[in-house]
Structures are given as structure tokens and as C-alpha cells.
Coordinates of C-alpha atoms and ligand atoms in Angstrom, one line a residue:
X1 CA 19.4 -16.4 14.9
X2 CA 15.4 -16.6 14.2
X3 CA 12.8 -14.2 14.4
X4 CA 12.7 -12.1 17.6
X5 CA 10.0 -13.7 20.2
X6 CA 7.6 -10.7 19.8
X7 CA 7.6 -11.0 15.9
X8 CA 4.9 -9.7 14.8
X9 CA 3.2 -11.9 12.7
X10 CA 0.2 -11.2 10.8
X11 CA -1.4 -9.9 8.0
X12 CA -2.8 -6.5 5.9
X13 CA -5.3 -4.7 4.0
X14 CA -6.9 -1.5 2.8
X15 CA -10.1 0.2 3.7
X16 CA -11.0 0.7 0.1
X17 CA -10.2 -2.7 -0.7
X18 CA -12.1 -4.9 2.0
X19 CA -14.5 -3.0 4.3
X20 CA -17.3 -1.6 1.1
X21 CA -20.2 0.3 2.7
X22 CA -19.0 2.8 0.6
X23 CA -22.0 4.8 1.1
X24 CA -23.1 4.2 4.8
X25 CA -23.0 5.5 8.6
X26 CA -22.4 9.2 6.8
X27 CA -19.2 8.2 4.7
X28 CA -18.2 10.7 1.6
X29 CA -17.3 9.1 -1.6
X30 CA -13.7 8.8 -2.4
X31 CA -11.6 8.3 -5.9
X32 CA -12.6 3.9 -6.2
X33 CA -15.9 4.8 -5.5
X34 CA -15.8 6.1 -9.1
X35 CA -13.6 3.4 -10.4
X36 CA -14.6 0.4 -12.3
X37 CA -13.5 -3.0 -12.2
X38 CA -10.6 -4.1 -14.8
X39 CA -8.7 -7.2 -15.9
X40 CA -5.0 -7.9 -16.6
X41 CA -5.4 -6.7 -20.0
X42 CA -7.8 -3.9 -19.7
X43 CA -7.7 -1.0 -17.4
X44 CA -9.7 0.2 -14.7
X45 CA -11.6 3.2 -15.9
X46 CA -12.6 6.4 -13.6
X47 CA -16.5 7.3 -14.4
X48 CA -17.6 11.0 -14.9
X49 CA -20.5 13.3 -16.5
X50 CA -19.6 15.9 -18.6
X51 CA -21.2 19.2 -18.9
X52 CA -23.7 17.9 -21.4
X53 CA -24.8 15.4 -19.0
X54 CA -22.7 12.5 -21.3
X55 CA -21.3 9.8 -19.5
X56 CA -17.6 9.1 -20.0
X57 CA -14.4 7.7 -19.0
X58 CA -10.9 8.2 -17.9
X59 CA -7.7 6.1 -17.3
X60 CA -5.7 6.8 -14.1
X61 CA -3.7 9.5 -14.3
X62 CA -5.7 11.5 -17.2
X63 CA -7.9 14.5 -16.5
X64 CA -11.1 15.7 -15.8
X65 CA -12.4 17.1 -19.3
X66 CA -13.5 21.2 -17.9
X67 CA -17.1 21.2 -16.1
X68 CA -17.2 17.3 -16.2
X69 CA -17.9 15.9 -12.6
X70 CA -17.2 12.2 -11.4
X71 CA -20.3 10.2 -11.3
X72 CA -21.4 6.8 -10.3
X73 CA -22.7 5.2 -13.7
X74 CA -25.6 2.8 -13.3
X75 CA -23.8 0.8 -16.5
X76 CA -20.8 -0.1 -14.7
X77 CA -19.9 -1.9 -11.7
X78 CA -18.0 -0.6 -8.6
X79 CA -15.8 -3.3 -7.3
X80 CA -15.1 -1.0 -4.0
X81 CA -18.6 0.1 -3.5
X82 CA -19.3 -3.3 -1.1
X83 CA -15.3 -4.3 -1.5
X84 CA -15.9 -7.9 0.3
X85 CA -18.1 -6.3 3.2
X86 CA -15.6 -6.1 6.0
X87 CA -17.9 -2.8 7.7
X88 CA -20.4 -5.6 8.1
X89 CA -17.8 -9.0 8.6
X90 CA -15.2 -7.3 11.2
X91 CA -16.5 -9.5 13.6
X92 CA -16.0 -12.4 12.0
X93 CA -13.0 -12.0 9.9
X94 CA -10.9 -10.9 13.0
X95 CA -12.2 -13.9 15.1
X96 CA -10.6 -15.9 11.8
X97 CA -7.1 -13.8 12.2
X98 CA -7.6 -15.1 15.6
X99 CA -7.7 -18.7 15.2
X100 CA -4.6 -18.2 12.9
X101 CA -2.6 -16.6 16.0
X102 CA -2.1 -13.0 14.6
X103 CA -0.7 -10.5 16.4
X104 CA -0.8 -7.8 14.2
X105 CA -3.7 -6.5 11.9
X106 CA -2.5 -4.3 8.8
X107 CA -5.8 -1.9 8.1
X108 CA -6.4 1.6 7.1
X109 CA -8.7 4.5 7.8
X110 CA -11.1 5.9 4.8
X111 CA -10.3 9.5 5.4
X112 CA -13.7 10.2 4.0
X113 CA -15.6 7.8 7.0
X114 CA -14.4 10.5 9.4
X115 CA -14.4 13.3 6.8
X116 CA -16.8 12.9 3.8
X117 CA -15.6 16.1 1.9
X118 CA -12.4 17.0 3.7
X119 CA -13.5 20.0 4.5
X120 CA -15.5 19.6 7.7
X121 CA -14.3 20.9 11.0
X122 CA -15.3 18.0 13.0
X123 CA -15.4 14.6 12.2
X124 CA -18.3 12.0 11.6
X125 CA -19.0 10.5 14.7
X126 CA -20.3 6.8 12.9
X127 CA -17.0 6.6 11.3
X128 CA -15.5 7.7 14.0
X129 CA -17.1 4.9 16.3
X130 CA -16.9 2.1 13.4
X131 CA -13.4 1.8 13.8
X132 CA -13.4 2.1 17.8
X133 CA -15.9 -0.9 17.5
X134 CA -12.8 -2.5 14.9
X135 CA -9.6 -1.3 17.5
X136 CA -11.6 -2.7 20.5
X137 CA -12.5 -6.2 18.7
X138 CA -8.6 -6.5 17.6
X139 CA -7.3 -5.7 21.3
X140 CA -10.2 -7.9 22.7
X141 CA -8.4 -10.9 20.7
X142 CA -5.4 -10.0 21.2
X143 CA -3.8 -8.5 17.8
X144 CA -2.6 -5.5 17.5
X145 CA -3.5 -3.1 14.9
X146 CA -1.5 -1.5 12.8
X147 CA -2.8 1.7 10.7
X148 CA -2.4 3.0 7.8
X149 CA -3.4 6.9 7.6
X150 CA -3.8 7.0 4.1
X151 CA -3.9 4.3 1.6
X152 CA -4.8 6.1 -2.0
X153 CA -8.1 7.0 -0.7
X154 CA -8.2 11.0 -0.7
X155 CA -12.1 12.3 -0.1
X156 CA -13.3 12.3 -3.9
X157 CA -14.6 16.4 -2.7
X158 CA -11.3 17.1 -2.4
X159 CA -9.7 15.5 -5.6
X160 CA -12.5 17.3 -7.7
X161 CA -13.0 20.4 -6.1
X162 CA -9.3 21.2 -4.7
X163 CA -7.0 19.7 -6.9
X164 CA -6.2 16.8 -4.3
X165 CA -2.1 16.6 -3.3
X166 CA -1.6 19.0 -6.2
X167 CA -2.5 21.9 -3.8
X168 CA -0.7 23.1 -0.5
X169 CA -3.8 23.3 1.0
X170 CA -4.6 19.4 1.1
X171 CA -1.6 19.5 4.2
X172 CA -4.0 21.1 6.8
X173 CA -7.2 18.9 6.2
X174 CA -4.7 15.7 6.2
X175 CA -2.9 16.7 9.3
X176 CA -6.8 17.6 11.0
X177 CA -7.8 14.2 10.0
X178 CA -4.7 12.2 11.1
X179 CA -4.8 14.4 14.5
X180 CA -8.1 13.1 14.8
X181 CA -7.0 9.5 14.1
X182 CA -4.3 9.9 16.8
X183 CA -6.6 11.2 19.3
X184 CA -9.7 9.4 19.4
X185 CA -7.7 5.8 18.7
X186 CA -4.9 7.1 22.2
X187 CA -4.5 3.7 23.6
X188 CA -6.0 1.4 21.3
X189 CA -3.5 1.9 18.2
X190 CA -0.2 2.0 19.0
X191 CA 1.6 1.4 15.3
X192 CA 0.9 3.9 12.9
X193 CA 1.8 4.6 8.9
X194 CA 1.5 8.2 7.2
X195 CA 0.7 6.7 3.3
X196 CA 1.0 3.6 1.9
X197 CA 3.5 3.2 -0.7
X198 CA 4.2 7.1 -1.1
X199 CA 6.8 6.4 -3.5
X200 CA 4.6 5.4 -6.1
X201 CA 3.9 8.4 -7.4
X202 CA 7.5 9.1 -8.9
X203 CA 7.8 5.3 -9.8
X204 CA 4.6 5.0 -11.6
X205 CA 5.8 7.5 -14.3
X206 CA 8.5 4.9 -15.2
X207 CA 5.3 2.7 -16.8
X208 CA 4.7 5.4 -19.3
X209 CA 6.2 7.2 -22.3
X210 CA 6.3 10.5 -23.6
X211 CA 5.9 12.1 -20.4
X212 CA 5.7 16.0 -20.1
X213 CA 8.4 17.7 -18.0
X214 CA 5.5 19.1 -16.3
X215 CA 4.2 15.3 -15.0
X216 CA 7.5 15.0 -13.3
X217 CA 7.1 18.3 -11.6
X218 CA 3.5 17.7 -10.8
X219 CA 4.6 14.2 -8.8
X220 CA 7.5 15.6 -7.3
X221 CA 5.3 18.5 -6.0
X222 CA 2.5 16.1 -5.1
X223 CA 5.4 14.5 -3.0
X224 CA 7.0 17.0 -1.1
X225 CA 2.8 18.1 -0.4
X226 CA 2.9 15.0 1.4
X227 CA 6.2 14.8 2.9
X228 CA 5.1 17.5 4.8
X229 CA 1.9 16.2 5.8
X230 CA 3.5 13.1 7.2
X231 CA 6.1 14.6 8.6
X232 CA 3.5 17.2 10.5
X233 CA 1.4 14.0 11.2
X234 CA 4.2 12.5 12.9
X235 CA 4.9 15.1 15.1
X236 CA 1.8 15.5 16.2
X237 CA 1.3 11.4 17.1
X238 CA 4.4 11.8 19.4
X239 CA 2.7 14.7 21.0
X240 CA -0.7 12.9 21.5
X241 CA 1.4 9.5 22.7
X242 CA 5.2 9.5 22.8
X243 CA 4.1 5.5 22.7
X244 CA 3.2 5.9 19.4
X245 CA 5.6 4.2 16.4
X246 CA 4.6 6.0 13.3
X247 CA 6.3 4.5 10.1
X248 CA 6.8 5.5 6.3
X249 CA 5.6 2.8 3.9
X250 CA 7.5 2.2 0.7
X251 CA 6.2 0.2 -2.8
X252 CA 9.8 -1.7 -2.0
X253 CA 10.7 -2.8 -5.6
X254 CA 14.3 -4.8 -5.4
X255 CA 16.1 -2.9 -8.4
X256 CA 19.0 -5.0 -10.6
X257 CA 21.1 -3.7 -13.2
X258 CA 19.8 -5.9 -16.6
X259 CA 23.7 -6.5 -17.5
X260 CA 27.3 -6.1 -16.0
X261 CA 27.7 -3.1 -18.5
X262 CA 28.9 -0.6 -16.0
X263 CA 26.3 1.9 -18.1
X264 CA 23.8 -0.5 -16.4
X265 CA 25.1 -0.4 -13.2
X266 CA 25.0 3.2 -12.9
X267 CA 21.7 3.8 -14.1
X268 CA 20.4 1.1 -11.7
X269 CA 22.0 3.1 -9.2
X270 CA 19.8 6.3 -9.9
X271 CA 16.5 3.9 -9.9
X272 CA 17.1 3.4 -6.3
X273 CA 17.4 6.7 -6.1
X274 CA 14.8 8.3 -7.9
X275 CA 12.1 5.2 -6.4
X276 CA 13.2 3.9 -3.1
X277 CA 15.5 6.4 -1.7
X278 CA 14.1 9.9 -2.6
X279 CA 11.2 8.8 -0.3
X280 CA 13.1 6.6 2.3
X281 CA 15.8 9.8 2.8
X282 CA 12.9 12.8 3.6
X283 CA 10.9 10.0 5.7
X284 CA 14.2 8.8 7.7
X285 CA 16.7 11.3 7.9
X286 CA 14.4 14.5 7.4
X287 CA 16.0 15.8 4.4
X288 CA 16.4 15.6 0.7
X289 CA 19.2 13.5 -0.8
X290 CA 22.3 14.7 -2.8
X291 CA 20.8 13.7 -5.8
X292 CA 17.4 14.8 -5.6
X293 CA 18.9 18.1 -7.2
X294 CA 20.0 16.0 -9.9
X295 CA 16.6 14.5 -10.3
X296 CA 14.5 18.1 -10.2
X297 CA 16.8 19.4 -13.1
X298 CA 16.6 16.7 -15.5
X299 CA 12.6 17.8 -15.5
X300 CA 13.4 21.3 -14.5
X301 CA 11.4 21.4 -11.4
X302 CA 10.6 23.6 -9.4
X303 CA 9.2 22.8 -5.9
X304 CA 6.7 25.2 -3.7
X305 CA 9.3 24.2 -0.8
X306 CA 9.2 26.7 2.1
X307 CA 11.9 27.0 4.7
X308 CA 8.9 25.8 7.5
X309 CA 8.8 22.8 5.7
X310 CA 12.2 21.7 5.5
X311 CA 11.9 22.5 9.1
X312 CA 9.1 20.3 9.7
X313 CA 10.5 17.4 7.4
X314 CA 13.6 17.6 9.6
X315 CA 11.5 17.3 12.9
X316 CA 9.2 14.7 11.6
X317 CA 11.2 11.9 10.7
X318 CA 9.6 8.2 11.2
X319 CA 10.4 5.2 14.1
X320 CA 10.2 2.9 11.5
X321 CA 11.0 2.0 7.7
X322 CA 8.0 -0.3 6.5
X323 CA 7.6 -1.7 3.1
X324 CA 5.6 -4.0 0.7
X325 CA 7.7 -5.9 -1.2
X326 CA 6.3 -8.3 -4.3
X327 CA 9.2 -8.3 -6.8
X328 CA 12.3 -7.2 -8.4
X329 CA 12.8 -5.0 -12.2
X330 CA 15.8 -5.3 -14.4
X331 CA 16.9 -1.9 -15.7
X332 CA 19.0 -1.5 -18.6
X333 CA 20.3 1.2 -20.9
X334 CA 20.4 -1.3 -23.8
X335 CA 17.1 -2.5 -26.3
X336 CA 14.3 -4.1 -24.0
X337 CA 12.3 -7.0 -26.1
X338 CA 10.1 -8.2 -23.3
X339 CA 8.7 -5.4 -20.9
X340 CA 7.1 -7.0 -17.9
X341 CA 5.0 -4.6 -15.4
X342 CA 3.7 -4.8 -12.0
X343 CA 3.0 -3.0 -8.9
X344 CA 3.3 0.7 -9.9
X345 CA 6.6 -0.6 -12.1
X346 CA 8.4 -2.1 -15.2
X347 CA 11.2 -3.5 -16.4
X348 CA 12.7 -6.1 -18.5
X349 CA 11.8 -9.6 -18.3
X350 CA 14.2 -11.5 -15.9
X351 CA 15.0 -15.0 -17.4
X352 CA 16.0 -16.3 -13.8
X353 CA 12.8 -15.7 -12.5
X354 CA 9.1 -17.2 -12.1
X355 CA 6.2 -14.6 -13.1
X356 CA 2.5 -14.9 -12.0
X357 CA -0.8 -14.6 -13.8
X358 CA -0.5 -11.4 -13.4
X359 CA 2.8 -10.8 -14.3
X360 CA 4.9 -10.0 -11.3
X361 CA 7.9 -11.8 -10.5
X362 CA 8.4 -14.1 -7.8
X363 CA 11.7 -13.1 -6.2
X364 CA 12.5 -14.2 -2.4
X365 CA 16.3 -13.1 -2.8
X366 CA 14.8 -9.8 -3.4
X367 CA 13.4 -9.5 -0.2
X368 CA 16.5 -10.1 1.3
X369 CA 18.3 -8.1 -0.5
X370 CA 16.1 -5.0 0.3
X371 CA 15.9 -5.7 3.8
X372 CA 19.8 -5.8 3.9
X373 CA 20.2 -2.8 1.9
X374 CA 18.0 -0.8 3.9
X375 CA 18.8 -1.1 7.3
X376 CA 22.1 -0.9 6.4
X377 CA 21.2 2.8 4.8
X378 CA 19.0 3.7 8.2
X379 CA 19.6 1.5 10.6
X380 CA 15.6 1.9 12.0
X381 CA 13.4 -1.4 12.6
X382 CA 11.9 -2.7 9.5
X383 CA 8.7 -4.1 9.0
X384 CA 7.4 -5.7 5.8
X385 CA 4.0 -4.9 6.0
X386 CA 2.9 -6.2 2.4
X387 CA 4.3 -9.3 0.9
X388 CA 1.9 -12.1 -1.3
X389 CA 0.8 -13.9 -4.4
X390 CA -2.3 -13.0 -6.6
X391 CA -3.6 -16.1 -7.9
X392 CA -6.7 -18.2 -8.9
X393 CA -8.1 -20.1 -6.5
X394 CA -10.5 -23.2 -6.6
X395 CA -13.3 -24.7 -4.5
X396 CA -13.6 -28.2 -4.3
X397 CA -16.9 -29.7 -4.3
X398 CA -16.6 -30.3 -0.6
X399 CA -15.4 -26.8 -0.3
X400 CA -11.7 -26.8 0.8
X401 CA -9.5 -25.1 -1.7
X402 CA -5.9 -26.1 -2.3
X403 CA -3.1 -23.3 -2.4
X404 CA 0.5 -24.9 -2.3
X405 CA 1.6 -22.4 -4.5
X406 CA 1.0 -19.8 -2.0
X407 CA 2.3 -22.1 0.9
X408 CA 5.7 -21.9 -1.6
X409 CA 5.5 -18.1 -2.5
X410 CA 5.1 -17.6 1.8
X411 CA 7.9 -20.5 2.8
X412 CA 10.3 -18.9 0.5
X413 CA 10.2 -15.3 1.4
X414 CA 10.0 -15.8 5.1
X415 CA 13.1 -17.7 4.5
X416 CA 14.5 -14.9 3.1
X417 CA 13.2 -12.7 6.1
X418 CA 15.3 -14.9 8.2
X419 CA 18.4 -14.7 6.5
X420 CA 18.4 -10.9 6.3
X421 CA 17.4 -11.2 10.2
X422 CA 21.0 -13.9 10.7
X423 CA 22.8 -10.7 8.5
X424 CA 22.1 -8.4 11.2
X425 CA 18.8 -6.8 9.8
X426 CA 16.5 -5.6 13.3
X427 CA 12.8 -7.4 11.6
X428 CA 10.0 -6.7 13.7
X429 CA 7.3 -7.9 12.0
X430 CA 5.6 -9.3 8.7
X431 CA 1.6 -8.8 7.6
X432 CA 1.1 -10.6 4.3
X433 CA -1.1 -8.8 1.6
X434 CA -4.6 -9.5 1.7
X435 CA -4.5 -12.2 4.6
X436 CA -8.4 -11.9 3.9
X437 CA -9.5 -11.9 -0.4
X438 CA -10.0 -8.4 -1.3
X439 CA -10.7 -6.6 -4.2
X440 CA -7.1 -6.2 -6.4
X441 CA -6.3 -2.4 -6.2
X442 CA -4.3 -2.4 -10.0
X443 CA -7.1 -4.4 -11.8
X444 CA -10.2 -4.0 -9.5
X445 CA -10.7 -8.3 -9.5
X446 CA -11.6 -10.5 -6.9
X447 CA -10.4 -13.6 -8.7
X448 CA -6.6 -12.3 -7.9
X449 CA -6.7 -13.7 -4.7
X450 CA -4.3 -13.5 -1.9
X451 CA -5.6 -14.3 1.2
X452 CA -5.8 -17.2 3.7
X453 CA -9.4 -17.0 3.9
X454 CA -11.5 -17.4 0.9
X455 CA -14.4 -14.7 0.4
X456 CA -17.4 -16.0 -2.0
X457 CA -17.5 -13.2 -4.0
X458 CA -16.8 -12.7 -7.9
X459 CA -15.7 -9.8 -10.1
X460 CA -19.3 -9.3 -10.7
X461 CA -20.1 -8.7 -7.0
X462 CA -22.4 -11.6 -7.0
X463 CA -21.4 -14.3 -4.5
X464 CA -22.7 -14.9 -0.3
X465 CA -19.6 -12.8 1.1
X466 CA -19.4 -16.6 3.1
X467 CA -15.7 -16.9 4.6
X468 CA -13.8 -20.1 4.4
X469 CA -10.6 -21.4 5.2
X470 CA -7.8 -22.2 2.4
X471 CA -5.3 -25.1 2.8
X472 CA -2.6 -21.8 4.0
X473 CA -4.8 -20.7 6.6
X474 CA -3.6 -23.7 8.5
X475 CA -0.4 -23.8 7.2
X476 CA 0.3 -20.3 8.3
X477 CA -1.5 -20.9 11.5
X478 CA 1.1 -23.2 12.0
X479 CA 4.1 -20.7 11.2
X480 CA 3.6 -18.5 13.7
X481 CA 2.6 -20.9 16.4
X482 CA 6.1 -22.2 15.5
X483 CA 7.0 -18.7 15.2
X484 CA 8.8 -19.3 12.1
X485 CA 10.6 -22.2 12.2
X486 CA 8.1 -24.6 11.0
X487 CA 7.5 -23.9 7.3
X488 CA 7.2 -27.8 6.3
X489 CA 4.1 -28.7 4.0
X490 CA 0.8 -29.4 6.1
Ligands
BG6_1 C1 0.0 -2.6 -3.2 C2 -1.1 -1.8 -2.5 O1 0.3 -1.7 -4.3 O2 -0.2 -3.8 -3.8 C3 -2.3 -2.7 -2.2 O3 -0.7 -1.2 -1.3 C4 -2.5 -3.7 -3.4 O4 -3.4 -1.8 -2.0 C5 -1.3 -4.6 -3.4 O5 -3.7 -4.4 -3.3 C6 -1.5 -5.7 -4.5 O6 -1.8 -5.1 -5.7 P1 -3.0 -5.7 -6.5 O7 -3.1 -4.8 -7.7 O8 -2.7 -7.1 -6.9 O9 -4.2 -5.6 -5.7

């Protein structure tokens, strides 16, 4: 067994995160617009005025002090404001995806390029056209694309104005904007995602302490505001084109119990359930698992749930269960000396395991053992549409840059892709995080590279955007012309 002939090899990114022009062809701000850049050690910060006209600023997650507004600040810089300039590079950087053999392109839509508040009946017809122009280019080479409805980037109108996912009527102006996606894009996007890593918003809470009953009920409400939406959305994609494979996208973090004591083992159990599965469940099989009771009391929770949207949830189950997967967390009921984060999570340090720069742990068994655990739970084709390394790169004086490191962190897991695929597991594609460098969405960086292709550009924003080739661009070139078999060094 090896990967299926029409794997779909490729890679992924994120409006926010690569294409900039943050502020052209008629396109609203959104939330990173207002978001500095950060480090590993310092936060990102959201900008705002306040009512006396004083700047000041917010961590992710806080609130808006009352009659403050968010404001860009001409003392900070906006790493997302230009991102690495894919609205001017397209061209180029899918000519580059090219020459690598993709066939799939991971990308998203900036609901505000084809919505600048939200709020407007009609979309922008630039935006609109901008990613025609992108679609047609992809097809023209040959890759297909692969969209992402929403990848944290809500209009910034709506987030200030509306309360963003904490209000019922976000569902309508989502499900107008992802009709619109489905319409206008009939025939040239085929592969679809309702929000990336949708799960997030439960797991994140599990980073920080002292949390009010009322957070918990908040994200769960947020949640079931867009379980709805997605489910809607999918509904209506089948309408538009019954072609159309529209997929849930899960932050897949591999859980393990810290020790055999069975207090452990049961409490790792209820992490599955409270981050991967509470999602998975709605998305897949259009309902609420046993234990999501269990989950609302222990907050005392109290969902706006209508009977219309359990209806809807139930009709608007997904074709596919897609995930990004970068690591595994220990959980344990007993003392934790060495907290390690990453990714929207935390846990205990794992003394079996490699950690990054950054942090995260490199686990290739845990890719494995997520894909086995979850097609075993849904039996619907996987994709993993987010898998990489954020690491330092450096240029040569000739200008090549060496990456084996990333060559290992890739061999590794796509050995692990094909084991799950010999254990049964139906695979149908993998686009690696950041194929191109883009701007880190936890600390705002562009030295946290991922990519294949180098973009000369620092965490300053000063740099010639110039794309170049890293030593795994070839090698990866190589994989899928091999498709998969040949991971040997260059
Ligand atoms: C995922 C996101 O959380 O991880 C991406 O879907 C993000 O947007 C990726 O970029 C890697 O995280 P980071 O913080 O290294 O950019």
C-alpha cells in the first residue's frame, strides 16, 4: 500500500497571512490589520483609541475598554498589512508551486475583500475578481485549489460594531458571503473548508487560568454560532454544485495521557473530547456528542440553540474531515513542572520528544495516530491540510539556503501518513503549512519560516519580497514526482 495515484500533494496558506494589500481594490479592514507583530516571548498586541483619543493596547482575547475603537497606530508595525505581497506575487508564487508539481493549493478568502464591513448586500466586485484572476491562474497550471471560507479573519466592522461570533446575527452575513464564494468560484473551486481550525476556540481556554464560567459559555456559544453557519454554508455548496466537497478543518492536537495512572487516562479521554471531538461530532455526524452535556454543566452553560439549528447541523454535515496537525500534549492530573505551549494548546513537557524554537513538539507517530483514530471514529476521507516546521532559515552568500531539518520534519511525517494509509486510513491528500514564507499567525514573525520558497522579507517589513528556492523545494519537488516513495536526502 502507498499513497492513492491522485494524492493530492501540495501545500497551504492564509489570506491574512500571505497575500497583504490589506487596504486595496476596495478591501475592509479585518482583526490582524490591527494586530502587531510579536515574538516567542512577547505577545502580539491588538491596537485601539480610546475615547480620549489615547492609544492603547490589548492581548488576544481581552476587551475593548467602552467607547474605545481599533485603530491603526503609526508607532507600530502591521506584519499583515503587506503579509509577504501574494495580491501582487500570485503570478509568480503559483508558477513556483508549479515547478514543484503541486496539485493542490491550500488558500483562503478575506471575507472583508468581498465584504469590507459585512454588512453590504452585494459584494465588492475587485475582490471578487482578484481571486477569479487567482482560481483561473491555479487551474491554468494545473493545481487545484482548495478554499478555506474563513481563516480567523472576520470583517474588523463586524467584530467592533456587532459583537463578531458572539451574536446570532453574524450566521446570515457568513452564509451571504460563503453563498457568494460558492457562486461566483462554480467550476473553478471544487474543495471547499467552512473555518479553519474551529476547534480552537474551546482549546485555547486550556492556555489560561482563572477562567470565568462565563468564557466557557461565551466559546461554546461562539461555537455552536458557527456550527450553524457551516453547516448552512454546506448546504447551500451542494445546492450551487453537488460536485462540491466541503470539509471541517480541525487544530488536530494528538492528546496522550502524561502517566499510566488510570486518573490520567480518563482525563485524557475528556481532552479529546472537549478539543477534537466536540467539533469533529457536530461537523460529521450533525449532532452533539453524549458528553457535550457533561461539558456545558461543568461551566453551566447555556446555549441560544434553536430546534432549526439542530435541524440544519443535522442536514449540513461535511464530505470530508481535514486537519492541521503539528504536535502532540501530555495531560496529567498530577503536578506539571515544565509547561510547554503551542498551536492554540499546552501541556506538559514530553521527555520522548524533540521541541522547536518555538516550542512545539516534533511528533510524526502523532500524526498517525490521529489519522487512525479518526477515520476509525467517521470513516469520511481525510486530508491533512496543515502539517510543517517553523524555523530559522539562512542565506548563503551565493544565496541557496540549506533546510535538512525541514527535509527530516517532512520525511518523517509523510512516513507516518503512509502507515496510517497501509492501516486502512482513506488519505486523500496533504498541503504543508506555509509551502511559501508567510507571516507566523501566533507571534506575527517572518523569521518562523516554513516554506519551500524563501520570501526576502524581515519582521520589520523591510526586505525585496524576492522569491527563492530552499534546498526542500527540490527535495519536495522530488516527493511527489515520486509520489511519495522517494523521500531519500537530495
Ligand atoms: C495554524 C493556523 O494554527 O497554525 C495557521 O491555521 C498558522 O494560520 C499555523 O500560521 C502555524 O502557526 P504559526 O503561529 O507558527 O504561524
Amino acid at each position: 500500500m502507498s499513497f492513492p495515484k491522485n494524492f493530492l500533494w501540495g501545500g497551504a496558506v492564509a489570506a491574512n497571512q500571505w497575500e497583504g494589500g490589506w487596504n486595496l481594490g476596495g478591501r475592509g479592514p479585518a482583526m490582524t490589520d490591527v494586530t502587531t507583530g510579536g515574538t516567542v516571548n512577547t505577545p502580539r498586541l491588538i491596537t485601539y483609541i480610546d475615547k480620549d483619543g489615547k492609544h492603547g493596547t490589548l492581548k488576544r482575547g481581552q476587551k475593548l475598554p467602552e467607547g474605545a475603537r481599533y485603530a491603526v497606530l503609526p508607532e507600530y508595525h502591521y506584519p499583515n498589512h503587506n503579509a509577504v505581497d501574494g495580491y501582487h506575487h500570485y503570478k509568480e508564487d503559483i508558477a513556483l508551486m508549479a515547478e514543484m508539481g503541486f496539485r493542490q493549493f491550500r488558500m483562503s478568502i478575506s471575507w472583508s475583500r468581498l465584504y469590507p464591513t459585512g454588512n453590504e448586500t452585494e459584494p465588492n466586485r475587485e475582490g471578487v475578481e482578484f481571486y477569479r484572476s487567482v482560481f483561473r491562474e491555479l487551474n491554468d497550471k494545473g493545481i487545484e485549489p482548495l478554499v478555506t471560507i474563513w481563516h480567523f479573519d472576520t470583517p474588523l466592522y463586524l467584530e467592533e460594531h456587532e459583537g463578531g461570533w458572539s451574536s446570532r446575527s453574524i450566521i446570515d452575513k457568513y452564509v451571504r458571503f460563503a453563498r457568494t464564494c460558492f457562486t461566483e468560484y462554480k467550476g473553478l473551486v471544487k474543495r471547499w473548508l467552512t473555518f479553519n481550525e474551529i476547534n480552537n476556540t474551546i482549546q485555547f481556554l486550556g492556555m489560561m487560568q482563572g477562567l470565568t464560567d462565563q468564557a466557557y459559555e461565551n466559546a461554546y456559544q461562539q461555537l455552536h454560532y458557527q456550527f450553524v453557519a457551516s453547516a448552512r454554508a454546506v448546504q447551500i455548496g451542494h445546492e450551487i454544485d453537488p460536485e462540491n466537497m466541503i470539509g471541517c478543518m480541525i487544530c488536530g492536537i494528538t492528546w496522550y495521557p502524561a502517566t499510566c495512572d488510570p486518573k490520567d487516562i480518563l482525563l485524557n479521554r475528556h481532552e479529546w473530547e472537549k478539543n477534537i471531538f466536540y467539533c469533529g461530532d457536530v461537523q460529521c455526524r450533525g449532532e452533539y456528542g453524549s458528553y457535550a452535556k457533561r461539558l456545558w454543566n461543568e461551566h453551566h452553560v447555556k446555549l441560544d440553540c434553536t430546534p432549526e439549528d439542530l435541524e440544519d447541523l443535522k442536514k449540513g454535515t461535511v464530505d470530508m474531515y481535514t486537519f492541521s496537525y503539528y504536535m502532540s500534549q501530555l495531560v496529567t492530573t498530577h503536578q506539571v513542572r515544565d509547561r510547554v505551549g503551542g498551536n492554540f494548546s499546552s501541556g506538559a513537557r514530553n521527555e520522548y520528544l524533540k521541541y522547536s524554537d518555538w516550542g512545539w513538539a516534533t511528533d510524526a507517530d502523532g500524526l498517525q495516530y490521529y489519522l487512525e483514530m479518526i477515520y476509525d471514529r467517521y470513516h469520511k476521507p481525510l486530508m491533512v491540510v496543515e502539517n510543517g516546521l517553523g524555523a530559522y532559515d539562512k542565506v548563503e552568500e551565493d544565496g541557496s539556503i540549506h533546510d535538512p531539518f525541514r527535509i527530516d520534519y517532512y520525511r518523517v511525517h509523510i512516513e507516518a501518513m503512509k502507515k496510517a494509509i497501509e492501516n486502512g486510513v482513506d488519505l486523500i491528500g496533504y498541503t504543508t503549512w506555509g509551502c511559501i514564507d508567510v507571516v507566523s499567525a501566533g507571534t506575527g514573525e517572518m523569521r518562523k519560516r516554513y516554506g519551500f520558497i524563501y520570501v526576502d522579507m524581515d519582521d520589520e517589513g523591510k526586505g525585496s519580497m524576492a522569491r527563492s528556492r530552499k534546498d526542500s523545494f527540490y527535495w519536495y519537488k522530488k516527493v511527489i514526482a515520486s509520489n511519495g516513495e522517494d523521500l531519500s536526502d537530495l
